[in-house]
Coordinates of C-alpha atoms (C1' of nucleotides) in Angstrom, one line a residue:
Chain A
M1 CA 106.9 69.1 161.7
A2 CA 104.5 72.1 161.5
S3 CA 101.6 71.2 159.2
K4 CA 99.2 73.7 157.8
I5 CA 96.4 73.3 155.4
D6 CA 96.7 75.5 152.1
T7 CA 94.2 73.9 149.8
T8 CA 94.5 76.1 146.8
E9 CA 97.0 78.9 147.3
E10 CA 97.0 80.0 143.8
P11 CA 100.5 81.8 143.2
P12 CA 103.4 79.4 142.8
I13 CA 103.4 76.4 145.2
L14 CA 103.1 73.7 142.6
R15 CA 105.0 75.7 139.8
P16 CA 108.2 73.6 140.1
F17 CA 106.1 70.5 139.6
F18 CA 104.6 72.0 136.5
R19 CA 107.8 73.0 135.1
K20 CA 109.2 69.6 135.5
L21 CA 106.2 67.8 133.7
N22 CA 106.5 70.5 131.0
R23 CA 110.0 69.4 130.4
L24 CA 108.8 65.9 129.9
V25 CA 105.8 66.6 127.6
Q26 CA 104.7 69.9 126.0
L27 CA 101.6 70.9 128.1
A28 CA 98.8 73.2 127.1
D29 CA 97.5 76.2 129.2
E30 CA 94.6 74.1 130.5
D31 CA 97.0 71.5 131.5
E32 CA 98.9 74.1 133.4
Q33 CA 95.8 75.5 135.1
A34 CA 94.8 72.0 136.1
I35 CA 98.1 71.2 137.7
L36 CA 98.5 74.4 139.5
S37 CA 95.0 74.2 141.0
L38 CA 95.6 70.7 142.5
P39 CA 94.8 70.7 146.2
A40 CA 98.0 70.4 148.2
R41 CA 98.7 70.1 151.9
L42 CA 102.0 71.6 152.8
E43 CA 104.2 70.0 155.5
E44 CA 107.6 70.9 156.8
V45 CA 109.6 68.0 158.1
P46 CA 113.0 67.8 159.8
S47 CA 116.0 65.9 158.6
G48 CA 115.6 62.2 158.8
H49 CA 111.9 62.2 159.0
D50 CA 110.0 59.3 157.5
L51 CA 107.5 60.5 154.9
V52 CA 106.2 57.2 153.8
R53 CA 106.7 53.8 155.4
E54 CA 106.7 50.4 153.7
G55 CA 103.4 48.7 154.0
Q56 CA 101.5 51.9 154.6
E57 CA 98.4 52.6 152.7
V58 CA 98.8 55.9 150.8
R59 CA 96.1 58.3 149.8
E60 CA 98.3 61.3 149.0
C61 CA 101.4 61.5 146.9
C62 CA 104.3 63.4 148.1
L63 CA 105.9 66.2 146.1
L64 CA 109.3 67.5 147.2
L65 CA 109.4 71.3 147.4
Q66 CA 112.5 72.2 149.3
G67 CA 115.4 70.0 150.6
Y68 CA 116.5 66.5 149.7
A69 CA 114.9 63.0 150.0
C70 CA 115.7 59.5 149.4
R71 CA 113.8 56.2 149.0
H72 CA 115.0 53.0 150.7
K73 CA 114.4 49.3 151.5
S74 CA 115.9 47.0 154.2
T75 CA 116.8 43.3 154.3
E76 CA 115.4 41.1 157.0
E77 CA 118.7 41.3 158.7
G78 CA 118.5 45.1 158.9
G79 CA 120.8 46.0 156.0
R80 CA 119.5 49.3 154.5
Q81 CA 119.7 50.2 150.7
I82 CA 118.9 53.5 149.4
V83 CA 117.5 53.2 145.9
S84 CA 117.2 56.7 144.7
F85 CA 118.0 60.4 145.9
H86 CA 115.5 63.2 145.0
L87 CA 115.7 66.9 144.4
P88 CA 113.2 69.7 144.7
G89 CA 110.5 69.3 142.1
D90 CA 110.7 65.5 142.3
M91 CA 107.6 63.5 143.1
L92 CA 108.6 60.9 145.6
D93 CA 106.2 58.2 145.2
L94 CA 104.3 58.4 141.9
Q95 CA 103.8 54.6 142.0
H96 CA 101.2 55.0 144.6
L97 CA 99.0 56.6 142.0
L98 CA 98.3 52.9 140.9
F99 CA 99.3 51.0 143.9
P100 CA 97.7 52.0 147.0
V101 CA 100.2 50.3 149.5
A102 CA 104.0 51.3 149.8
D103 CA 106.4 48.8 148.9
H104 CA 109.4 50.8 150.3
N105 CA 110.2 53.8 152.4
V106 CA 110.6 57.5 151.6
Q107 CA 112.6 59.7 153.9
A108 CA 113.8 63.4 154.2
V109 CA 117.6 63.6 153.8
T110 CA 117.7 67.2 155.0
A111 CA 115.0 69.4 156.6
A112 CA 112.5 69.6 153.8
T113 CA 109.0 71.0 152.8
V114 CA 106.7 68.7 150.8
A115 CA 103.3 69.0 149.4
W116 CA 100.9 66.3 149.8
I117 CA 98.5 65.9 146.9
P118 CA 95.5 63.4 147.0
T119 CA 96.1 60.4 144.8
A120 CA 92.4 60.4 143.7
D121 CA 93.0 64.1 142.2
L122 CA 96.2 63.0 140.4
Q123 CA 94.3 60.0 139.0
S124 CA 91.7 62.1 137.6
I125 CA 94.0 64.6 136.1
A126 CA 96.2 61.8 134.5
L127 CA 92.9 60.3 133.0
E128 CA 91.2 63.4 131.9
R129 CA 94.3 65.1 130.5
P130 CA 96.2 62.7 128.4
A131 CA 99.3 65.0 128.1
V132 CA 99.6 65.2 131.8
G133 CA 99.0 61.4 132.2
Q134 CA 101.8 60.9 129.7
A135 CA 104.1 63.3 131.4
L136 CA 103.6 61.4 134.8
W137 CA 104.2 58.1 133.1
R138 CA 107.4 59.3 131.6
D139 CA 108.5 60.4 135.0
T140 CA 108.1 57.0 136.5
L141 CA 109.9 55.5 133.3
I142 CA 112.7 57.7 133.9
D143 CA 112.7 56.6 137.7
A144 CA 112.9 53.0 136.3
S145 CA 115.8 53.9 134.0
I146 CA 117.8 55.2 136.9
F147 CA 117.0 52.1 139.0
R148 CA 118.4 50.0 136.2
E149 CA 121.7 52.1 136.2
W150 CA 121.9 51.8 140.0
V151 CA 121.7 48.0 139.7
L152 CA 124.6 48.2 137.2
N153 CA 126.5 50.5 139.6
V154 CA 126.2 48.5 142.7
G155 CA 126.4 45.1 140.9
R156 CA 129.5 45.8 138.4
R157 CA 131.5 48.8 139.7
D158 CA 134.2 48.9 142.3
A159 CA 133.7 51.3 145.2
R160 CA 135.6 54.2 143.7
S161 CA 133.8 54.1 140.4
R162 CA 130.5 53.8 142.3
L163 CA 131.1 57.0 144.2
A164 CA 132.2 58.8 141.1
H165 CA 129.2 57.7 139.3
M166 CA 126.9 58.8 142.1
L167 CA 128.6 62.3 142.3
C168 CA 128.1 62.6 138.5
E169 CA 124.5 61.7 138.5
F170 CA 123.9 64.1 141.4
A171 CA 125.6 66.8 139.7
A172 CA 123.8 66.1 136.4
R173 CA 120.4 66.0 137.8
R174 CA 120.9 69.2 139.7
Q175 CA 121.7 70.9 136.4
A176 CA 119.0 69.3 134.6
A177 CA 116.5 70.6 137.2
G178 CA 117.9 74.0 137.0
L179 CA 119.3 74.1 140.6
G180 CA 122.6 75.7 139.8
S181 CA 126.2 74.9 139.0
P182 CA 127.1 71.1 138.5
E183 CA 130.8 71.9 139.4
H184 CA 130.3 73.4 142.8
F185 CA 127.4 72.3 145.2
T186 CA 126.8 70.9 148.6
L187 CA 126.2 67.2 149.0
P188 CA 123.4 66.9 151.4
M189 CA 123.8 63.3 152.5
S190 CA 126.0 61.8 155.1
Q191 CA 128.6 59.2 154.4
E192 CA 126.5 56.7 155.9
Q193 CA 123.7 57.5 153.6
I194 CA 126.2 57.5 150.6
G195 CA 127.1 54.1 151.7
D196 CA 123.7 52.9 151.8
A197 CA 123.1 54.2 148.3
T198 CA 126.3 52.5 147.0
G199 CA 126.2 49.3 148.8
L200 CA 129.3 50.2 150.8
T201 CA 130.0 50.9 154.4
A202 CA 130.4 54.6 155.6
V203 CA 134.2 53.9 156.5
H204 CA 135.0 52.6 153.0
V205 CA 133.0 55.6 151.6
N206 CA 135.3 57.9 153.5
R207 CA 138.4 56.1 152.2
M208 CA 137.4 56.3 148.6
L209 CA 136.3 60.0 148.9
R210 CA 139.8 60.6 150.2
S211 CA 141.2 58.7 147.2
L212 CA 139.1 60.9 144.8
R213 CA 140.5 63.9 146.6
E214 CA 144.2 62.7 146.4
E215 CA 143.5 62.0 142.7
G216 CA 142.6 65.5 142.3
V217 CA 139.3 65.1 140.6
I218 CA 137.2 66.5 143.4
E219 CA 137.7 69.0 146.2
Q220 CA 135.7 68.7 149.4
K221 CA 135.2 70.7 152.6
N222 CA 132.6 69.3 154.7
K223 CA 129.5 68.9 152.6
A224 CA 130.7 71.3 150.0
I225 CA 131.9 69.5 146.8
R226 CA 133.8 70.9 144.0
I227 CA 134.3 68.8 140.9
V228 CA 137.7 70.0 139.7
D229 CA 138.2 67.6 136.8
W230 CA 134.7 66.6 135.5
E231 CA 136.1 64.4 132.6
G232 CA 138.2 62.5 135.1
L233 CA 135.4 61.9 137.4
R234 CA 133.2 60.9 134.5
R235 CA 135.9 58.4 133.2
I236 CA 136.3 56.8 136.8
G237 CA 132.6 56.4 137.2
G238 CA 131.8 55.5 133.6
F239 CA 129.2 57.9 133.7
D240 CA 127.0 58.4 130.6
P241 CA 124.0 60.6 131.2
T242 CA 121.8 59.0 128.5
Y243 CA 119.9 57.0 131.1
L244 CA 118.7 60.2 132.7
H245 CA 116.7 61.0 129.6
A246 CA 117.7 64.6 129.9
A247 CA 115.5 65.2 132.9
A248 CA 114.5 63.8 136.4
Chain B
M1 CA 115.7 33.5 112.8
A2 CA 112.7 32.8 110.5
S3 CA 110.5 35.7 110.2
K4 CA 107.2 35.6 108.8
I5 CA 104.4 38.3 108.7
D6 CA 101.2 37.6 110.4
T7 CA 99.5 40.8 110.6
T8 CA 96.1 39.8 112.4
E9 CA 95.9 36.1 112.8
E10 CA 92.8 36.3 114.9
P11 CA 92.9 33.1 117.1
P12 CA 95.3 33.2 120.1
I13 CA 98.6 34.8 119.5
L14 CA 98.3 37.9 121.9
R15 CA 96.0 36.1 124.3
P16 CA 98.8 35.6 126.9
F17 CA 99.4 39.4 126.8
F18 CA 95.8 40.1 127.2
R19 CA 95.6 37.7 130.2
K20 CA 98.5 39.5 131.8
L21 CA 96.9 43.0 131.4
N22 CA 93.7 41.7 132.6
R23 CA 95.3 40.6 135.7
L24 CA 96.6 44.1 136.3
V25 CA 93.4 46.0 135.5
Q26 CA 89.9 44.5 134.9
L27 CA 89.4 45.0 131.1
A28 CA 86.1 45.2 129.0
D29 CA 85.2 43.2 126.1
E30 CA 86.1 46.0 123.7
D31 CA 89.6 46.4 125.5
E32 CA 90.1 42.6 124.8
Q33 CA 89.1 42.9 121.1
A34 CA 91.4 46.0 120.7
I35 CA 94.4 44.1 122.2
L36 CA 93.9 40.9 120.3
S37 CA 93.6 42.7 117.0
L38 CA 96.8 44.7 117.5
P39 CA 99.2 44.0 114.5
A40 CA 102.0 41.7 115.4
R41 CA 105.0 40.5 113.6
L42 CA 106.2 37.1 114.8
E43 CA 109.9 36.2 115.0
E44 CA 111.7 33.1 116.3
V45 CA 115.1 33.8 117.5
P46 CA 118.0 31.5 118.9
S47 CA 119.4 31.5 122.4
G48 CA 121.5 34.5 122.9
H49 CA 120.1 36.7 120.1
D50 CA 120.1 40.4 120.8
L51 CA 116.5 41.7 120.3
V52 CA 117.2 45.2 121.1
R53 CA 120.5 47.1 121.5
E54 CA 121.4 50.1 123.5
G55 CA 121.2 53.3 121.4
Q56 CA 118.9 51.8 118.9
E57 CA 115.9 53.5 117.7
V58 CA 112.9 51.5 118.5
R59 CA 109.5 51.5 116.6
E60 CA 108.3 48.2 117.6
C61 CA 107.9 46.9 121.2
C62 CA 108.8 43.3 121.9
L63 CA 106.4 40.8 123.5
L64 CA 107.8 37.5 124.5
L65 CA 105.5 34.6 123.5
Q66 CA 107.8 31.5 124.3
G67 CA 111.1 31.1 126.0
Y68 CA 113.1 33.3 128.3
A69 CA 114.8 36.7 127.9
C70 CA 116.7 39.3 129.9
R71 CA 117.6 42.9 129.9
H72 CA 121.2 44.0 130.5
K73 CA 123.6 47.0 130.7
S74 CA 127.3 47.2 130.5
T75 CA 130.0 49.3 132.2
E76 CA 132.6 51.0 130.0
E77 CA 135.1 48.3 131.1
G78 CA 132.9 45.5 129.8
G79 CA 131.3 44.4 133.0
R80 CA 127.8 43.1 132.3
Q81 CA 124.9 43.6 134.6
I82 CA 121.5 41.7 133.8
V83 CA 118.8 43.9 135.4
S84 CA 115.8 41.7 134.9
F85 CA 114.6 38.3 133.7
H86 CA 111.4 37.7 131.6
L87 CA 108.8 35.0 131.2
P88 CA 106.5 34.2 128.4
G89 CA 103.7 36.8 128.3
D90 CA 106.1 39.7 129.4
M91 CA 106.5 43.0 127.3
L92 CA 110.2 43.4 127.2
D93 CA 110.7 47.0 126.5
L94 CA 107.5 48.9 127.3
Q95 CA 109.4 52.0 128.1
H96 CA 109.9 52.4 124.3
L97 CA 106.3 53.5 124.2
L98 CA 107.4 56.8 125.4
F99 CA 111.1 56.9 124.9
P100 CA 112.2 56.2 121.3
V101 CA 115.8 55.1 121.9
A102 CA 116.9 52.1 123.9
D103 CA 119.0 52.8 127.0
H104 CA 119.8 49.1 127.5
N105 CA 119.8 45.8 125.8
V106 CA 117.3 42.9 125.4
Q107 CA 118.5 39.4 124.9
A108 CA 117.0 36.1 124.5
V109 CA 118.2 33.7 127.1
T110 CA 116.9 30.5 125.4
A111 CA 115.5 30.0 121.9
A112 CA 112.4 32.2 121.8
T113 CA 109.4 33.5 119.9
V114 CA 108.5 37.0 120.2
A115 CA 105.8 39.4 118.7
W116 CA 106.8 42.8 117.5
I117 CA 104.0 45.3 118.0
P118 CA 104.3 48.8 116.4
T119 CA 104.9 51.4 119.3
A120 CA 102.4 53.7 117.4
D121 CA 99.6 51.2 117.8
L122 CA 100.4 50.7 121.4
Q123 CA 100.3 54.4 122.0
S124 CA 97.0 54.7 120.4
I125 CA 95.4 51.9 122.4
A126 CA 96.9 53.3 125.6
L127 CA 95.5 56.7 124.8
E128 CA 92.2 55.7 123.7
R129 CA 91.4 53.0 126.1
P130 CA 92.1 54.3 129.5
A131 CA 91.9 50.8 131.1
V132 CA 94.5 49.4 128.9
G133 CA 96.7 52.5 129.4
Q134 CA 96.5 52.0 133.0
A135 CA 97.2 48.2 132.8
L136 CA 100.3 49.0 130.7
W137 CA 101.5 51.7 133.3
R138 CA 100.9 49.3 136.1
D139 CA 103.1 46.8 134.3
T140 CA 106.1 49.4 134.0
L141 CA 105.4 50.2 137.7
I142 CA 105.9 46.7 138.8
D143 CA 109.0 46.5 136.6
A144 CA 110.3 49.4 138.5
S145 CA 109.5 47.8 141.9
I146 CA 111.5 44.8 140.9
F147 CA 114.4 46.8 139.9
R148 CA 114.3 48.5 143.4
E149 CA 114.3 45.1 145.0
W150 CA 117.3 44.0 142.7
V151 CA 119.2 47.2 143.9
L152 CA 118.8 45.9 147.3
N153 CA 119.7 42.3 146.4
V154 CA 123.0 43.3 144.7
G155 CA 123.8 46.1 147.1
R156 CA 123.0 44.5 150.6
R157 CA 122.9 40.8 150.5
D158 CA 125.7 38.3 150.5
A159 CA 126.2 36.0 147.7
R160 CA 124.2 33.0 149.0
S161 CA 121.3 35.3 149.9
R162 CA 121.3 36.9 146.5
L163 CA 121.0 33.5 144.8
A164 CA 118.3 32.3 147.0
H165 CA 116.4 35.4 146.5
M166 CA 116.8 35.3 142.7
L167 CA 115.5 31.5 142.7
C168 CA 112.4 32.5 145.0
E169 CA 111.6 35.4 142.7
F170 CA 111.9 33.2 139.6
A171 CA 109.6 30.6 141.1
A172 CA 107.2 33.1 142.5
R173 CA 106.8 34.8 139.0
R174 CA 106.4 31.6 137.2
Q175 CA 103.6 30.7 139.5
A176 CA 101.9 34.1 139.2
A177 CA 102.1 33.8 135.4
G178 CA 100.6 30.5 135.6
L179 CA 103.5 28.6 134.1
G180 CA 103.6 25.5 136.5
S181 CA 104.7 24.3 139.7
P182 CA 106.9 26.8 141.8
E183 CA 108.7 23.8 143.4
H184 CA 110.0 22.1 140.3
F185 CA 111.2 23.8 137.3
T186 CA 114.1 24.2 134.8
L187 CA 116.2 27.2 135.4
P188 CA 117.0 28.3 131.8
M189 CA 120.0 30.6 132.4
S190 CA 123.6 29.6 132.5
Q191 CA 125.6 30.2 135.8
E192 CA 127.4 33.0 134.0
Q193 CA 124.1 34.8 133.3
I194 CA 123.1 34.1 137.0
G195 CA 126.3 35.8 138.0
D196 CA 125.6 38.7 135.6
A197 CA 122.2 39.3 137.3
T198 CA 123.5 39.0 140.9
G199 CA 126.7 40.9 140.5
L200 CA 128.8 37.7 141.2
T201 CA 131.2 35.5 139.1
A202 CA 130.3 32.4 137.5
V203 CA 132.7 30.4 139.7
H204 CA 131.2 32.0 142.9
V205 CA 127.6 31.2 141.6
N206 CA 128.7 27.6 141.4
R207 CA 130.1 27.5 144.9
M208 CA 127.0 29.1 146.4
L209 CA 124.6 26.7 144.5
R210 CA 126.5 23.7 145.9
S211 CA 126.3 25.3 149.3
L212 CA 122.4 25.6 149.0
R213 CA 122.4 22.0 147.7
E214 CA 124.5 20.8 150.8
E215 CA 122.2 22.8 152.9
G216 CA 119.4 20.7 151.5
V217 CA 117.1 23.7 150.4
I218 CA 117.3 22.8 146.8
E219 CA 118.1 19.9 144.5
Q220 CA 119.8 20.4 141.2
K221 CA 120.3 18.4 138.2
N222 CA 121.7 20.2 135.3
K223 CA 119.1 22.9 134.6
A224 CA 116.4 21.0 136.6
I225 CA 115.7 22.8 139.9
R226 CA 113.6 21.4 142.9
I227 CA 113.0 23.6 145.8
V228 CA 113.0 21.0 148.6
D229 CA 112.7 23.6 151.6
W230 CA 110.9 26.7 150.5
E231 CA 110.7 28.2 153.8
G232 CA 114.5 27.6 154.2
L233 CA 115.2 29.1 150.9
R234 CA 112.8 32.1 151.5
R235 CA 114.6 32.8 154.8
I236 CA 118.0 32.6 153.4
G237 CA 117.1 35.0 150.6
G238 CA 115.0 37.3 152.7
F239 CA 112.3 37.0 150.2
D240 CA 109.1 38.7 150.6
P241 CA 106.9 38.8 147.4
T242 CA 105.1 41.9 148.2
Y243 CA 107.3 43.9 145.6
L244 CA 106.0 41.8 142.9
H245 CA 102.5 43.1 143.4
A246 CA 101.1 39.7 142.8
A247 CA 101.8 39.7 139.2
A248 CA 104.6 40.2 136.5
Chain C
dC1 C1' 131.3 74.7 176.8
dG2 C1' 129.6 69.9 177.0
dA3 C1' 127.4 66.4 174.4
dC4 C1' 126.7 63.9 170.6
dA5 C1' 126.7 62.8 165.9
dA6 C1' 129.7 62.5 161.9
dC7 C1' 134.0 62.1 160.0
dT8 C1' 138.9 60.0 159.9
dT9 C1' 142.2 56.8 160.2
dG10 C1' 144.7 52.3 161.2
dA11 C1' 144.9 47.2 161.8
dC12 C1' 143.1 43.0 160.7
dG13 C1' 140.2 39.4 158.6
dG14 C1' 137.0 37.3 155.3
dG15 C1' 134.2 36.9 151.2
dC16 C1' 134.5 36.8 146.8
dG17 C1' 137.4 37.5 142.5
dT18 C1' 141.1 35.6 139.6
dC19 C1' 143.6 32.0 137.6
dA20 C1' 143.9 27.4 136.3
dA21 C1' 142.9 22.8 135.6
dC22 C1' 139.7 19.2 134.8
dC23 C1' 135.1 17.1 133.6
dG24 C1' 130.9 16.4 131.2
dG25 C1' 127.4 16.8 127.7
dA26 C1' 125.9 18.3 123.1
dG27 C1' 126.7 19.0 118.6
dT28 C1' 129.5 17.9 114.2
dG29 C1' 132.0 15.8 110.8
dG30 C1' 134.2 11.6 109.3
Chain D
dC1 C1' 129.4 4.8 115.5
dC2 C1' 133.1 7.2 117.2
dA3 C1' 136.7 11.1 117.6
dC4 C1' 136.9 15.9 118.0
dT5 C1' 135.4 20.3 119.6
dC6 C1' 133.5 23.6 122.4
dC7 C1' 130.8 25.5 125.9
dG8 C1' 129.4 25.2 130.5
dG9 C1' 130.0 23.4 134.9
dT10 C1' 133.0 22.0 138.9
dT11 C1' 136.7 22.4 142.1
dG12 C1' 141.0 24.0 144.2
dA13 C1' 144.8 27.6 145.4
dC14 C1' 145.7 32.2 146.2
dG15 C1' 145.1 37.1 146.7
dC16 C1' 142.7 41.6 147.1
dC17 C1' 138.9 44.7 148.1
dC18 C1' 136.1 45.9 151.3
dG19 C1' 133.9 44.8 155.9
dT20 C1' 134.6 45.1 160.9
dC21 C1' 136.4 46.9 164.9
dA22 C1' 138.2 50.2 167.4
dA23 C1' 140.2 54.8 168.7
dG24 C1' 140.6 59.4 168.0
dT25 C1' 139.3 64.0 165.8
dT26 C1' 136.2 67.5 164.1
dG27 C1' 131.9 69.7 163.7
dT28 C1' 127.4 71.2 165.5
dC29 C1' 123.8 72.4 168.3
dG30 C1' 122.0 73.5 172.7

DNA sequence: CGACAACTTGACGGGCGTCAACCGGAGTGG
DNA sequence: CCACTCCGGTTGACGCCCGTCAAGTTGTCG
């Protein structure tokens, strides 16, 4: 939970963020300079740390630099639903750029390092540099598209398909973000968290993962996943990457 | 399906749209003028008509003027999931402002009249009038917030709670949009559509509506709904309107 | 090496899907 | 004005998928 203040460390800290925005909208050199020189407060947090809590007033947006994170909501009875997972380079709460109070929680899935960027500075850059504003807007629109797909996933697919779909999405987003092979990677979340994301219980997640293993579409050793039969997994999950809009 | 061309009929056509944006961000008189003089092509469509189809290239955004609409996606096996319902005044596909190809379908739930506004003109106004751009962005962010709540709804609530929550949301949005009493209204969608929105079957929707009636929290006569015990319904659905951000 | 969390597996039950039959209202044609 | 049709709503019987509970195993970190 060490927290140091690096207001403007020129070299590379926000470069992954710039690369992502530049994939969404072609940016000019001045845009790049403006993004890279945004003030950012670095923080390293342990696995499970709450980065933003529902109801909290937010003055800094949270950019994920290393590790994995998720966003989640809860019912009054305590049922927990994860609504998205996030990879390094993702902005975790861009909606706070226009809404000052959080309507859901953001949590670190693994140990993670994040950069806090004042919402006021992001607002300025979005207003003064239309291309940057458009890239940020596009990012939130992709978010929304993924939410829609998740509504479909938990609403209309059976347990095995939901899991297959989740694995496909995770692999596809990893690849799109340039984080390595989509066929062999480590799945950072616990089976409990996978259940919270798919609307299942941890027990049933375990059963269905076994089923996918026995089917021969994936191999699994602890958190290491290997997708053996991509087309098979794709078919089981009904996965069509269009909704990711080639990014996220 | 009559379709006439009224490019700029000054009086009131886009006024509901302006009022909605003005609730999201305080707009200036010039903003109002710019919005009201947007070119709009009116169309009247029958119940069930597809307004936008997945995969289609979109050059006009669709604004709902009268009637009700929904957006939906399907699994490869044909399972249908409605991801949102829409009221008069709602923009049905604002994401097409930045993404040219539809990743889901838009459909009229009742007979409806819509206004088609060229995406190019909306883009211009969003770029040249920051307040309008911000209002539009906010609108898409509220959309996203509602999607997150729906993921929670279908993922973590039982059938009765899902229905109660859906009724609460519909009533609250009606009221926020100034469409009349939140306690007594007509529910425009069929039980099949309610099922598609909540991840249930029409049969089970019917059973749970009966349960809510027997509980005494609602009265129902055909499509006419009366919420007898708002606090009871709210509690059953675990409804907290914060996620609506006082608008939509 | 001990403690604790996460994973694994089995037994059992219930919520919701499926199938099927019937009803009722709205539109249509004679 | 009535018969016919059709779509949506209503209700019951039955079964399965997935939740729940519980016990045991494995992995991990101090």
